[in-house]
Short mmCIF file of C-alpha atoms in Angstrom, two decimals:
data_model
loop_
_atom_site.label_atom_id
_atom_site.label_comp_id
_atom_site.label_asym_id
_atom_site.label_seq_id
_atom_site.Cartn_x
_atom_site.Cartn_y
_atom_site.Cartn_z
CA UNK A 1 0.00 0.00 0.00
CA UNK A 2 1.25 3.49 -0.82
CA UNK A 3 2.72 5.40 2.17
CA UNK A 4 0.41 8.34 1.47
CA UNK A 5 -2.64 6.11 1.83
CA UNK A 6 -1.32 4.54 5.02
CA UNK A 7 -0.64 7.97 6.52
CA UNK A 8 -4.08 9.26 5.54
CA UNK A 9 -5.87 6.24 6.96
CA UNK A 10 -3.89 6.44 10.22
CA UNK A 11 -4.71 10.13 10.64
CA UNK A 12 -8.41 9.62 10.01
CA UNK A 13 -8.77 6.62 12.32
CA UNK A 14 -6.81 8.47 14.99
CA UNK A 15 -9.19 11.42 14.63
CA UNK A 16 -12.16 9.04 14.85
CA UNK A 17 -10.85 7.40 18.02
CA UNK A 18 -10.04 10.72 19.68
CA UNK A 19 -13.36 12.31 18.72
CA UNK A 20 -15.86 9.49 19.13
CA UNK A 21 -14.31 6.82 21.36
CA UNK A 22 -11.91 8.51 23.79
CA UNK A 23 -14.41 11.29 24.49
CA UNK A 24 -16.80 8.73 25.97
CA UNK A 25 -16.35 8.41 29.74
CA UNK A 26 -16.70 4.60 29.70
CA UNK A 27 -14.38 3.88 26.77
CA UNK A 28 -11.98 1.90 28.96
CA UNK A 29 -14.72 -0.19 30.57
CA UNK A 30 -15.66 -2.12 27.44
CA UNK A 31 -14.01 -3.72 24.45
CA UNK A 32 -14.55 -1.99 21.12
CA UNK A 33 -15.56 -3.90 18.01
CA UNK A 34 -15.37 -2.64 14.46
CA UNK A 35 -17.82 -3.49 11.71
CA UNK A 36 -17.57 -3.35 7.94
CA UNK A 37 -15.07 -3.99 5.19
CA UNK A 38 -13.11 -0.76 5.72
CA UNK A 39 -12.42 -1.63 9.35
CA UNK A 40 -11.73 -5.24 8.39
CA UNK A 41 -9.11 -4.40 5.76
CA UNK A 42 -7.43 -1.71 7.88
CA UNK A 43 -7.55 -3.64 11.15
CA UNK A 44 -3.76 -3.64 11.53
CA UNK A 45 -3.75 0.16 11.64
CA UNK A 46 -6.77 0.26 13.96
CA UNK A 47 -5.22 -2.31 16.31
CA UNK A 48 -1.98 -0.31 16.52
CA UNK A 49 -3.87 2.89 17.33
CA UNK A 50 -6.02 1.16 19.94
CA UNK A 51 -2.88 -0.21 21.58
CA UNK A 52 -1.47 3.35 21.71
CA UNK A 53 -4.55 4.45 23.64
CA UNK A 54 -4.76 1.24 25.74
CA UNK A 55 -8.19 0.44 24.33
CA UNK A 56 -9.46 -3.13 24.49
CA UNK A 57 -10.39 -4.50 21.07
CA UNK A 58 -13.33 -6.86 20.64
CA UNK A 59 -13.63 -8.15 17.11
CA UNK A 60 -13.55 -7.06 13.49
CA UNK A 61 -16.66 -8.11 11.59
CA UNK A 62 -16.37 -7.87 7.82
CA UNK A 63 -19.98 -8.78 6.99
CA UNK A 64 -22.34 -7.55 9.73
CA UNK A 65 -25.37 -9.21 8.16
CA UNK A 66 -24.24 -12.64 9.38
CA UNK A 67 -23.94 -11.43 12.98
CA UNK A 68 -27.33 -9.71 12.76
CA UNK A 69 -28.99 -12.88 11.49
CA UNK A 70 -27.38 -14.93 14.28
CA UNK A 71 -28.43 -12.40 16.90
CA UNK A 72 -32.06 -12.27 15.80
CA UNK A 73 -32.49 -16.00 15.23
CA UNK A 74 -30.77 -17.07 18.46
CA UNK A 75 -32.44 -14.52 20.73
CA UNK A 76 -35.96 -15.95 20.34
#
């Protein structure tokens, strides 16, 4: 992957974590999961950033539809 793309993705995920995750008062009380193909393919970058901030990572789910189907069929 081109270094420019890596740098851009790192900056944007860092901004996301600082703005939406770290600003939440309970961010260290729970593990954080990431959903979708973008998160799935860039999970190495996301994992490194989460380690920087000592955030606990849950899972990376590429196709959320499968998890939604399992949730709704198993919860009855």
